[in-house]
PDB file of C-alpha atoms in Angstrom:
ATOM      1  CA  MET A 130      82.448-211.517 -22.674  1.00 54.00           C
ATOM      2  CA  ALA A 131      79.587-210.617 -20.341  1.00 60.00           C
ATOM      3  CA  GLU A 132      76.177-212.143 -20.905  1.00 73.00           C
ATOM      4  CA  LYS A 133      73.751-209.862 -22.738  1.00 81.00           C
ATOM      5  CA  THR A 134      71.084-208.434 -20.478  1.00 86.00           C
ATOM      6  CA  ARG A 135      68.851-206.980 -23.213  1.00 92.00           C
ATOM      7  CA  TYR A 136      68.418-206.952 -26.959  1.00 95.00           C
ATOM      8  CA  SER A 137      70.007-204.116 -28.946  1.00 95.00           C
ATOM      9  CA  ASP A 138      67.882-201.303 -30.371  1.00 96.00           C
ATOM     10  CA  GLN A 139      68.365-202.786 -33.835  1.00 97.00           C
ATOM     11  CA  GLU A 140      67.168-206.202 -32.663  1.00 96.00           C
ATOM     12  CA  LEU A 141      64.201-204.589 -30.924  1.00 97.00           C
ATOM     13  CA  GLU A 142      63.278-202.869 -34.202  1.00 97.00           C
ATOM     14  CA  GLU A 143      63.349-206.251 -35.962  1.00 97.00           C
ATOM     15  CA  PHE A 144      61.012-207.702 -33.332  1.00 97.00           C
ATOM     16  CA  LYS A 145      58.783-204.636 -33.610  1.00 97.00           C
ATOM     17  CA  ALA A 146      58.429-205.204 -37.362  1.00 97.00           C
ATOM     18  CA  ILE A 147      57.409-208.834 -36.749  1.00 97.00           C
ATOM     19  CA  ILE A 148      54.891-207.810 -34.095  1.00 97.00           C
ATOM     20  CA  ASP A 149      53.445-204.985 -36.215  1.00 98.00           C
ATOM     21  CA  GLU A 150      52.885-207.429 -39.078  1.00 97.00           C
ATOM     22  CA  LYS A 151      51.214-209.966 -36.784  1.00 97.00           C
ATOM     23  CA  LEU A 152      49.058-207.232 -35.245  1.00 97.00           C
ATOM     24  CA  VAL A 153      47.707-206.174 -38.641  1.00 97.00           C
ATOM     25  CA  LEU A 154      46.730-209.756 -39.448  1.00 97.00           C
ATOM     26  CA  ALA A 155      45.327-210.438 -35.976  1.00 97.00           C
ATOM     27  CA  ARG A 156      43.175-207.296 -35.997  1.00 97.00           C
ATOM     28  CA  ARG A 157      41.901-208.113 -39.485  1.00 97.00           C
ATOM     29  CA  ASP A 158      40.981-211.654 -38.413  1.00 95.00           C
ATOM     30  CA  TYR A 159      39.286-210.358 -35.263  1.00 96.00           C
ATOM     31  CA  GLU A 160      37.294-207.844 -37.282  1.00 95.00           C
ATOM     32  CA  GLU A 161      36.151-210.587 -39.660  1.00 93.00           C
ATOM     33  CA  MET A 162      35.058-212.755 -36.724  1.00 92.00           C
ATOM     34  CA  MET A 163      33.091-209.911 -35.186  1.00 92.00           C
ATOM     35  CA  ASN A 164      31.447-209.093 -38.523  1.00 91.00           C
ATOM     36  CA  THR A 165      30.441-212.734 -38.882  1.00 88.00           C
ATOM     37  CA  LEU A 166      29.051-212.820 -35.346  1.00 86.00           C
ATOM     38  CA  MET A 167      27.044-209.653 -35.959  1.00 86.00           C
ATOM     39  CA  ASN A 168      25.928-210.919 -39.350  1.00 80.00           C
ATOM     40  CA  LYS A 169      27.272-207.785 -41.068  1.00 71.00           C
ATOM     41  CA  ASN A 170      28.530-209.682 -44.105  1.00 62.00           C
ATOM     42  CA  GLY A 171      25.417-211.665 -44.849  1.00 59.00           C
ATOM     43  CA  ASN A 172      22.631-210.993 -47.293  1.00 55.00           C
ATOM     44  CA  ASP A 173      20.895-214.195 -46.341  1.00 55.00           C
ATOM     45  CA  VAL A 174      17.416-214.678 -44.922  1.00 53.00           C
ATOM     46  CA  ASP A 175      18.359-216.575 -41.758  1.00 51.00           C
ATOM     47  CA  ASP A 176      16.840-213.961 -39.476  1.00 51.00           C
ATOM     48  CA  THR A 177      13.632-213.592 -41.456  1.00 49.00           C
ATOM     49  CA  SER A 178      13.009-217.176 -42.483  1.00 51.00           C
ATOM     50  CA  PRO A 179       9.821-218.561 -40.856  1.00 49.00           C
ATOM     51  CA  THR A 180      11.125-222.124 -41.084  1.00 48.00           C
ATOM     52  CA  TYR A 181      12.877-223.390 -37.987  1.00 49.00           C
ATOM     53  CA  LYS A 182      15.096-226.393 -38.381  1.00 51.00           C
ATOM     54  CA  VAL A 183      16.149-227.631 -34.961  1.00 48.00           C
ATOM     55  CA  LEU A 184      19.323-229.398 -36.086  1.00 48.00           C
ATOM     56  CA  GLU A 185      20.505-226.461 -38.167  1.00 54.00           C
ATOM     57  CA  GLU A 186      19.803-224.043 -35.316  1.00 55.00           C
ATOM     58  CA  GLY A 187      21.791-226.220 -32.903  1.00 55.00           C
ATOM     59  CA  SER A 188      24.669-226.345 -35.355  1.00 58.00           C
ATOM     60  CA  ALA A 189      24.513-222.597 -35.918  1.00 63.00           C
ATOM     61  CA  THR A 190      24.506-221.983 -32.150  1.00 67.00           C
ATOM     62  CA  GLN A 191      27.509-224.249 -31.668  1.00 70.00           C
ATOM     63  CA  SER A 192      29.362-222.519 -34.514  1.00 82.00           C
ATOM     64  CA  LYS A 193      28.564-219.139 -33.016  1.00 84.00           C
ATOM     65  CA  GLU A 194      29.830-220.228 -29.593  1.00 87.00           C
ATOM     66  CA  GLU A 195      33.043-221.540 -31.137  1.00 90.00           C
ATOM     67  CA  LEU A 196      33.485-218.280 -33.029  1.00 90.00           C
ATOM     68  CA  ILE A 197      32.956-216.308 -29.810  1.00 91.00           C
ATOM     69  CA  GLN A 198      35.698-218.400 -28.152  1.00 94.00           C
ATOM     70  CA  LEU A 199      38.022-217.847 -31.105  1.00 94.00           C
ATOM     71  CA  ALA A 200      37.322-214.111 -31.058  1.00 94.00           C
ATOM     72  CA  GLY A 201      38.143-214.033 -27.333  1.00 95.00           C
ATOM     73  CA  ARG A 202      41.443-215.822 -27.937  1.00 96.00           C
ATOM     74  CA  GLN A 203      42.221-213.484 -30.812  1.00 96.00           C
ATOM     75  CA  GLN A 204      41.518-210.467 -28.620  1.00 97.00           C
ATOM     76  CA  LYS A 205      43.861-211.864 -25.939  1.00 97.00           C
ATOM     77  CA  PHE A 206      46.538-212.434 -28.628  1.00 97.00           C
ATOM     78  CA  ILE A 207      46.174-208.813 -29.793  1.00 97.00           C
ATOM     79  CA  GLN A 208      46.525-207.575 -26.209  1.00 97.00           C
ATOM     80  CA  GLY A 209      49.653-209.709 -25.792  1.00 97.00           C
ATOM     81  CA  LEU A 210      51.169-208.236 -28.953  1.00 98.00           C
ATOM     82  CA  GLU A 211      50.306-204.690 -27.849  1.00 98.00           C
ATOM     83  CA  ALA A 212      51.933-205.369 -24.460  1.00 98.00           C
ATOM     84  CA  ALA A 213      55.029-206.637 -26.292  1.00 98.00           C
ATOM     85  CA  LEU A 214      55.219-203.327 -28.176  1.00 98.00           C
ATOM     86  CA  ILE A 215      55.182-201.494 -24.846  1.00 97.00           C
ATOM     87  CA  ARG A 216      58.031-203.708 -23.604  1.00 97.00           C
ATOM     88  CA  ILE A 217      59.965-202.882 -26.782  1.00 97.00           C
ATOM     89  CA  LYS A 218      59.430-199.175 -26.135  1.00 97.00           C
ATOM     90  CA  ASN A 219      60.621-199.666 -22.531  1.00 96.00           C
ATOM     91  CA  LYS A 220      63.544-201.795 -23.774  1.00 95.00           C
ATOM     92  CA  THR A 221      62.480-204.690 -21.550  1.00 95.00           C
ATOM     93  CA  TYR A 222      61.282-206.888 -24.426  1.00 97.00           C
ATOM     94  CA  GLY A 223      62.630-210.416 -24.588  1.00 96.00           C
ATOM     95  CA  ILE A 224      63.601-210.641 -20.935  1.00 96.00           C
ATOM     96  CA  ASP A 225      62.231-213.696 -19.104  1.00 95.00           C
ATOM     97  CA  ARG A 226      60.073-212.354 -16.287  1.00 94.00           C
ATOM     98  CA  ILE A 227      61.108-215.164 -13.941  1.00 94.00           C
ATOM     99  CA  THR A 228      64.848-215.585 -14.562  1.00 93.00           C
ATOM    100  CA  GLY A 229      65.681-212.119 -15.908  1.00 93.00           C
ATOM    101  CA  LYS A 230      67.664-213.734 -18.726  1.00 94.00           C
ATOM    102  CA  LEU A 231      67.086-213.164 -22.425  1.00 96.00           C
ATOM    103  CA  ILE A 232      64.473-215.305 -24.119  1.00 96.00           C
ATOM    104  CA  PRO A 233      66.044-216.947 -27.205  1.00 95.00           C
ATOM    105  CA  LYS A 234      65.404-215.123 -30.491  1.00 96.00           C
ATOM    106  CA  GLU A 235      63.914-218.263 -32.055  1.00 96.00           C
ATOM    107  CA  ARG A 236      61.183-218.347 -29.399  1.00 95.00           C
ATOM    108  CA  LEU A 237      60.426-214.654 -29.775  1.00 96.00           C
ATOM    109  CA  LYS A 238      60.141-215.013 -33.545  1.00 95.00           C
ATOM    110  CA  ALA A 239      57.694-217.903 -33.098  1.00 95.00           C
ATOM    111  CA  VAL A 240      55.825-216.382 -30.129  1.00 95.00           C
ATOM    112  CA  PRO A 241      56.561-212.635 -30.203  1.00 96.00           C
ATOM    113  CA  HIS A 242      54.412-211.875 -27.170  1.00 96.00           C
ATOM    114  CA  ALA A 243      56.247-214.411 -24.949  1.00 96.00           C
ATOM    115  CA  THR A 244      57.350-213.254 -21.517  1.00 96.00           C
ATOM    116  CA  LEU A 245      58.857-216.593 -20.494  1.00 95.00           C
ATOM    117  CA  SER A 246      61.466-218.857 -22.014  1.00 94.00           C
ATOM    118  CA  VAL A 247      60.365-222.419 -22.762  1.00 93.00           C
ATOM    119  CA  GLU A 248      62.394-223.576 -19.752  1.00 93.00           C
ATOM    120  CA  SER A 249      60.696-221.132 -17.370  1.00 91.00           C
ATOM    121  CA  LYS A 250      57.278-222.035 -18.744  1.00 90.00           C
ATOM    122  CA  GLN A 251      57.922-225.762 -18.217  1.00 91.00           C
ATOM    123  CA  ASN A 252      59.253-225.202 -14.695  1.00 88.00           C
ATOM    124  CA  ARG A 253      56.126-223.221 -13.811  1.00 80.00           C
ATOM    125  CA  ARG A 254      53.802-226.210 -14.181  1.00 70.00           C
TER     126      ARG A 254
END
């Protein structure tokens, strides 16, 4: 039997369902991060309080910077998932971009936006 060169349409639909589900959650999380950064959810008096507490401000700044980093990672994750959907549409999803072989299903279920097998990724270093 010849080695498979691509996943079947049915398998691609299964991956699409996984990616769609992850996209919904990722977009929701990103939206929550952005709302927190823009202080849309708060009814507090942080912005109007005349009292400045240096340690609390430093902590708040650090938290905000960490949240900005997380939001950036989340945005990159969303872009990766959206690119995976395009590969599904083009029927090139799940093909290792270095070797041209299929990425194992287990890896794609764990990391649905992967474009490299674990082996290719390790050999790249």
